[in-house]
Tab-separated table of C-alpha atoms in Angstrom:
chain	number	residue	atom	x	y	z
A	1	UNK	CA	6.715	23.830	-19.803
A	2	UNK	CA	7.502	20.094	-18.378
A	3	UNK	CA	5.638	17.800	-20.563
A	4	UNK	CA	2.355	16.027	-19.754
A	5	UNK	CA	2.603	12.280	-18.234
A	6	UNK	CA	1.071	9.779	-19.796
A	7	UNK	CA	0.784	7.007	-16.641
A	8	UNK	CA	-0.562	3.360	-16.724
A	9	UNK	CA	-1.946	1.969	-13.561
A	10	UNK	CA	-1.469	-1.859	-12.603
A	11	UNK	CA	-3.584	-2.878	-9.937
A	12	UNK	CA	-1.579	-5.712	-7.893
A	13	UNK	CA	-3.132	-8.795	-6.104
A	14	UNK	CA	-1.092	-11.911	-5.276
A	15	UNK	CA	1.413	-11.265	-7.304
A	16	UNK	CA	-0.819	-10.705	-10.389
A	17	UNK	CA	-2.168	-7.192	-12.071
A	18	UNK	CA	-6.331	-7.726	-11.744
A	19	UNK	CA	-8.475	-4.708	-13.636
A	20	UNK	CA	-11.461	-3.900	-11.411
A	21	UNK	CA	-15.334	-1.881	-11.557
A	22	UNK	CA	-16.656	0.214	-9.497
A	23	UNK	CA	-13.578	-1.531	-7.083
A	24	UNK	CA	-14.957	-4.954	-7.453
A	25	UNK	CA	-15.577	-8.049	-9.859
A	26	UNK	CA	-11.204	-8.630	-9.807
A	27	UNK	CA	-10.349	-10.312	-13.266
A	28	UNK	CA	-6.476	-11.067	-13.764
A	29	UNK	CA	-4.851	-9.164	-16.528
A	30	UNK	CA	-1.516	-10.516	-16.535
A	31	UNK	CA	1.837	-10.871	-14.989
A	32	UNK	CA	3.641	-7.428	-13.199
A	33	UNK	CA	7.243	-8.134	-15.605
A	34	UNK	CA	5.472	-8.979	-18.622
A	35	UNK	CA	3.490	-5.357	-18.544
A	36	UNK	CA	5.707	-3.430	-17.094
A	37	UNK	CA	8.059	-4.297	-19.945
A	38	UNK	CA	5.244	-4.171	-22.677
A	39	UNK	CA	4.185	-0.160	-21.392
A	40	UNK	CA	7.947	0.524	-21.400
A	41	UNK	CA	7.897	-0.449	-24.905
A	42	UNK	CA	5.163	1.618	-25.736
A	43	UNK	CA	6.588	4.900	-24.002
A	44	UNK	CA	4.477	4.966	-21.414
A	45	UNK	CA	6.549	8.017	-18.967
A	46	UNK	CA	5.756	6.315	-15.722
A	47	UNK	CA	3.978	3.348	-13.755
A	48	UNK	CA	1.334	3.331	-10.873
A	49	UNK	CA	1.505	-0.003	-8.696
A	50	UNK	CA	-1.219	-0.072	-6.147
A	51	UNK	CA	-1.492	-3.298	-3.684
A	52	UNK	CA	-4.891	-3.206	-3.548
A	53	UNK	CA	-5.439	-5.550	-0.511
A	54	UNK	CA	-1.907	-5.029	1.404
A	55	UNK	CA	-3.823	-1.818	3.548
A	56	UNK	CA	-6.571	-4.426	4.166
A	57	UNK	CA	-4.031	-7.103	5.365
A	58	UNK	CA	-2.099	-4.295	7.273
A	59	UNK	CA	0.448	-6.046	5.098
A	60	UNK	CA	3.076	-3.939	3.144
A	61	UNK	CA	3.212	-4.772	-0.776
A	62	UNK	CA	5.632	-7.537	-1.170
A	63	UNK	CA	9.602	-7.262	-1.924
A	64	UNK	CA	9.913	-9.837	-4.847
A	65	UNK	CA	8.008	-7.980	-7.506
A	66	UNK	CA	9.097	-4.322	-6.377
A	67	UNK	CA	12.801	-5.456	-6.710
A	68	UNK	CA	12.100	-7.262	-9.757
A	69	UNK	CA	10.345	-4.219	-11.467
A	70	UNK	CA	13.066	-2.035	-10.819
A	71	UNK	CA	16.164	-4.403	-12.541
A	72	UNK	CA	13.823	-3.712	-16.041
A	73	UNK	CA	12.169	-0.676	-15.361
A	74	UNK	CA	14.215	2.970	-17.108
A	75	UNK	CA	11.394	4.703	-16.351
A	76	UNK	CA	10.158	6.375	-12.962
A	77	UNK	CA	7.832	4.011	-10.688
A	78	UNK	CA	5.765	4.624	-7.662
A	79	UNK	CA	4.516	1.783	-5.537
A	80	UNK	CA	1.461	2.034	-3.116
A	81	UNK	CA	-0.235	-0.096	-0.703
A	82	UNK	CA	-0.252	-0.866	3.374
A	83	UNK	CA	2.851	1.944	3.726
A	84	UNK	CA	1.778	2.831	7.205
A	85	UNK	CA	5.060	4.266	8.709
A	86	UNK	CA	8.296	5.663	7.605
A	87	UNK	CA	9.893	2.718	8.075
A	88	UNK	CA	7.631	0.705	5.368
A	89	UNK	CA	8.200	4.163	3.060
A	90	UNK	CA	12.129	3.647	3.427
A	91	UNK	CA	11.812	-0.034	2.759
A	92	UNK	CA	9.778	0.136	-0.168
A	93	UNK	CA	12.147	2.521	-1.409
A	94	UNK	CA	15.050	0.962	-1.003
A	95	UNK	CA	13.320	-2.224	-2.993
A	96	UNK	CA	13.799	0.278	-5.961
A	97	UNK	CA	10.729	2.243	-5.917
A	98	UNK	CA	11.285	5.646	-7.014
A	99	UNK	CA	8.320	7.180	-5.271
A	100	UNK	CA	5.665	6.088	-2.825
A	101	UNK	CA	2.362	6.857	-2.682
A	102	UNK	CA	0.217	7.093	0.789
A	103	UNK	CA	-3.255	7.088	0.957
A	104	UNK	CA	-5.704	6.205	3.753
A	105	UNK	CA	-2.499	5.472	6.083
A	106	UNK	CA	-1.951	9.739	5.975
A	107	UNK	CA	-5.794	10.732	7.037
A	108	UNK	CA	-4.587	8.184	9.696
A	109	UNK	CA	-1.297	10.034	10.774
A	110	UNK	CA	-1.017	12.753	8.394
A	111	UNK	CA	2.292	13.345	9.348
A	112	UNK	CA	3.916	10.785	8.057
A	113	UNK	CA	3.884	13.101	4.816
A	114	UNK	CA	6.246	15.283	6.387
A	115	UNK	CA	8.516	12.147	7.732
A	116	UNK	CA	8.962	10.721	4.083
A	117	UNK	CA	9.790	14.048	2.691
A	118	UNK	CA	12.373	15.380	4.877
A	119	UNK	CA	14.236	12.315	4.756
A	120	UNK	CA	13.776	11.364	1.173
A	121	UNK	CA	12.374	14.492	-0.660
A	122	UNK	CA	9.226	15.600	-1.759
A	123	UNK	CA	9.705	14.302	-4.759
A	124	UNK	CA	9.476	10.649	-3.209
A	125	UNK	CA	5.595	11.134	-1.698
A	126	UNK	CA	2.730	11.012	-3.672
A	127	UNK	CA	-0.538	11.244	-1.783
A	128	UNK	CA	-3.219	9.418	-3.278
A	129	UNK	CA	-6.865	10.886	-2.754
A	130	UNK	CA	-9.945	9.186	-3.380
A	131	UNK	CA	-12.618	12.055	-3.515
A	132	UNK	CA	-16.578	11.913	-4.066
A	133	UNK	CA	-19.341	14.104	-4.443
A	134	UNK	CA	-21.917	14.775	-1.822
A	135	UNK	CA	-24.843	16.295	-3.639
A	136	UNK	CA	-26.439	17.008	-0.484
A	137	UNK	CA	-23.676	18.862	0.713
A	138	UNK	CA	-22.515	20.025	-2.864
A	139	UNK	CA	-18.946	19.009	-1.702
A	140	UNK	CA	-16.329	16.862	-2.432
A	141	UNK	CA	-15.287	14.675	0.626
A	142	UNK	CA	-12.592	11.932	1.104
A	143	UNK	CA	-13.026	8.493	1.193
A	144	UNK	CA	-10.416	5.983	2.448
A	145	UNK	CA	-10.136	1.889	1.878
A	146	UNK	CA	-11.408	1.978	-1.404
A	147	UNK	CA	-9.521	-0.834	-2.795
A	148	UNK	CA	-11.898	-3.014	-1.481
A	149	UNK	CA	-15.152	-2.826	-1.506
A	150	UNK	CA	-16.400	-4.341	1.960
A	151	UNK	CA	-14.052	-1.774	3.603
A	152	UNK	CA	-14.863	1.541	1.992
A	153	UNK	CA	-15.085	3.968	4.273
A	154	UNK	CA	-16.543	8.058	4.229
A	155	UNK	CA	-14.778	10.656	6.263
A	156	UNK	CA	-15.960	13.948	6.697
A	157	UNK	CA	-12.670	15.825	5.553
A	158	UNK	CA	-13.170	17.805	2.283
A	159	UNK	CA	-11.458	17.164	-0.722
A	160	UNK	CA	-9.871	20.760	-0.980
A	161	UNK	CA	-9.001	21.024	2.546
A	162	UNK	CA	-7.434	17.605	2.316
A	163	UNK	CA	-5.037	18.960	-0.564
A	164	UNK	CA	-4.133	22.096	0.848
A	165	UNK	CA	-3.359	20.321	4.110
A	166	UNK	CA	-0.765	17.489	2.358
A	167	UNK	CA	0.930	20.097	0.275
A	168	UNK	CA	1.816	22.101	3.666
A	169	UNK	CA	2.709	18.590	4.726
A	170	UNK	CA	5.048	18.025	1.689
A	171	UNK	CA	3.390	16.078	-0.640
A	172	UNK	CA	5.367	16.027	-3.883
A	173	UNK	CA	2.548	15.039	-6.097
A	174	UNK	CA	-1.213	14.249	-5.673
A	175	UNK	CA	-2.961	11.855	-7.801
A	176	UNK	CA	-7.265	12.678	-7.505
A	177	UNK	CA	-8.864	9.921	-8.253
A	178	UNK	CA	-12.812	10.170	-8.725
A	179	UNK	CA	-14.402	7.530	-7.362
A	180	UNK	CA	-17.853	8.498	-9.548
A	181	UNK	CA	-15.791	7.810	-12.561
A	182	UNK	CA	-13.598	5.261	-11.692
A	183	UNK	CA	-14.327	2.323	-13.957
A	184	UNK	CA	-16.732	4.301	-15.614
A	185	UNK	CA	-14.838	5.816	-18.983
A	186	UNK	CA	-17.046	8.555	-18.902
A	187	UNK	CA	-13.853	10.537	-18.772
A	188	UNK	CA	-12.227	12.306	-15.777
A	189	UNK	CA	-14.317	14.345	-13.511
A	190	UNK	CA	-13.437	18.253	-15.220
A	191	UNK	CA	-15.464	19.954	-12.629
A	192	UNK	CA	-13.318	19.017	-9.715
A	193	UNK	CA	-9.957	18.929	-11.314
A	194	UNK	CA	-10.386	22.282	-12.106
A	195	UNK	CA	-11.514	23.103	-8.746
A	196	UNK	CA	-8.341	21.219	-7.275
A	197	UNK	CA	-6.065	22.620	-10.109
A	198	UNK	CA	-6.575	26.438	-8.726
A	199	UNK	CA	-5.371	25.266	-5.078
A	200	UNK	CA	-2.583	22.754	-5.626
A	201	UNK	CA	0.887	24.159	-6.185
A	202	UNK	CA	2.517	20.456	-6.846
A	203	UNK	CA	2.169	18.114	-9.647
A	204	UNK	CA	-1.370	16.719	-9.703
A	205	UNK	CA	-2.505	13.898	-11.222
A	206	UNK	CA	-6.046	12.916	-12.814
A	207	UNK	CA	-7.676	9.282	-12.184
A	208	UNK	CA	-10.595	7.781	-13.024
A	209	UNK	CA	-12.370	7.662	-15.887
A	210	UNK	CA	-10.359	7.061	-19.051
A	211	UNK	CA	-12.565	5.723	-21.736
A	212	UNK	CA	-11.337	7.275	-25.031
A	213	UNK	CA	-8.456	9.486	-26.577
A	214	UNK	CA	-10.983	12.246	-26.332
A	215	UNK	CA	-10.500	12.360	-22.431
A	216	UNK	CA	-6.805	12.443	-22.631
A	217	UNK	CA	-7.275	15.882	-24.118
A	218	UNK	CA	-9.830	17.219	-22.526
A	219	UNK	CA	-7.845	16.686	-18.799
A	220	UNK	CA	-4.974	18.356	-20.217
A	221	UNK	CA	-6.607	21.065	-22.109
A	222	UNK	CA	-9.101	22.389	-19.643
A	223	UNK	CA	-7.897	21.012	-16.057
A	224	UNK	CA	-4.227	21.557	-16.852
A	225	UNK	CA	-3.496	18.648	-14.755
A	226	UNK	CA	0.186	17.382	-14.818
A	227	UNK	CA	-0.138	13.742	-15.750
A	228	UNK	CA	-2.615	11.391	-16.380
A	229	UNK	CA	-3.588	7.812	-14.888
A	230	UNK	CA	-5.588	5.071	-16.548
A	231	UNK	CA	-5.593	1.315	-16.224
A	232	UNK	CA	-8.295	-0.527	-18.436
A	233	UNK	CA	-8.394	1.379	-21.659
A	234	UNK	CA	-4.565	0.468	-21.821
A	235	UNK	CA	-4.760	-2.921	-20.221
A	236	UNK	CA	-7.762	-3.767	-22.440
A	237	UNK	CA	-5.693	-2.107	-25.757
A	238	UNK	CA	-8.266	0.118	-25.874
A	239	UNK	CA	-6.272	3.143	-26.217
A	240	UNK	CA	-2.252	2.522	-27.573
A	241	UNK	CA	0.186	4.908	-25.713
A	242	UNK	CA	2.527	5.650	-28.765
A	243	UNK	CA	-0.963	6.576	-30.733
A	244	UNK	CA	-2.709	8.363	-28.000
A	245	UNK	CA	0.732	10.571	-27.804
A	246	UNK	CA	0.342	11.212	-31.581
A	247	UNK	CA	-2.505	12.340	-31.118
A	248	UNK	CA	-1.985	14.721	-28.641
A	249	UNK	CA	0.734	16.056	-29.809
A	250	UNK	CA	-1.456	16.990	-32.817
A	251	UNK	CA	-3.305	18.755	-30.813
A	252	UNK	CA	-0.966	21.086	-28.808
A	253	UNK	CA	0.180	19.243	-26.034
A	254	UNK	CA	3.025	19.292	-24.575
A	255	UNK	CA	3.964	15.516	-24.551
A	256	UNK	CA	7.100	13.205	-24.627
A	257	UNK	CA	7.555	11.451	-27.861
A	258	UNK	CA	7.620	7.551	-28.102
């Protein structure tokens, strides 16, 4: 059994990491070097980057830091944010990002997926999906933009479709983030992962809605997902990675030790 992920998230703006609710009210947290090196210490197994204004800007995330990251980073990083085309993919890449992760720019040309993968491998794509619920519809549905809150934008493409669709595609990993809990720390949305967990054959991912050690276990315990993303309880010191591992590995899950 590969053990579970443990996975900060660093929100990027200008250059600086910013922690955000409900996707608005920015606040800088720090500098990208200085936290990447401080989660390193603390065992973290991987890091999230997401340029949250690059798809905005139709700008892609910016060289300097990416490079940067990867001359201190020994630990696997995935960098997201304006990749429209294959070519941004293979230059973010090549900055030293060891995976990239695609969001709204795949509803938009889904097959760009595929492109990535067969020249890089899956294990290089990550397709980010921002879901919600509809309670009229008693569905989950994608949203796209969310980074910013004047752009946000519904679609009409269910969640579960969505997935089954990008894994055909060659998605090597799917991070779900739930939009309802995001910022919340209510803890992640159980219902859905579950529902996701019985149709997606690749690593998955949980986001949104990390508030105590509590929901650590609970995600892996009863969605089975493969990893797990958070941003404020660790940016905040809420939660410390090489006790939060302790802790779960009290409890029966499979994790990597500090």
């Amino acid at each position: 059994m590969l053990s579970k992920r443990i996975i900060p998230c660093l929100d990027v703006k200008n250059g600086l990491v910013v922690k955000r609710f409900q996707f608005k009210n920015y606040k800088i947290i720090g500098n990208i070097l200085s936290l990447s090196n401080r989660y390193i210490k603390e065992g973290a197994d991987e890091l999230f980057f997401y340029d949250i204004s690059s798809s905005i800007k139709n700008t892609l995330v910016n060289k300097n830091w990416i490079s940067m990251v990867s001359e201190i980073i020994n630990i696997p990083f995935c960098v997201g944010g304006g990749i429209k085309n294959f070519q941004d993919a293979k230059k973010v890449l090549c900055y030293g990002a060891d995976k990239v992760s695609i969001n709204s720019y795949a509803i938009k040309n889904p097959y760009l997926i595929s492109e990535i993968a067969e020249k890089f491998g899956v294990q290089s794509v990550v397709v980010g999906i921002d879901s919600f619920y509809c309670p009229k519809e008693k569905k989950y549905f994608v949203n796209k933009y969310i980074r910013d809150k004047n752009f946000i934008k519904k679609t009409d493409l269910e969640t579960c479709f969505w997935v089954e669709k990008v894994q055909k595609l060659g998605a090597g990993e799917i991070v779900l983030n739930s939009i309802d809990q995001y910022g919340m720390k209510n803890g992640y949305d159980l219902k859905q992962l579950c529902e996701i967990r019985n149709i997606c054959k690749v690593p998955l991912i949980a986001s949104g809605g990390a508030g105590n050690i509590n929901h650590f276990y609970d995600v892996f315990k009863f969605s089975n997902v493969d990893g797990s993303l958070a941003s404020s309880v660790f940016h905040e010191k809420i939660i410390y990675i090489p006790y939060l591992k302790k802790i779960l590995f009290s409890k029966n899950i499979e994790i990597r030790k500090c």
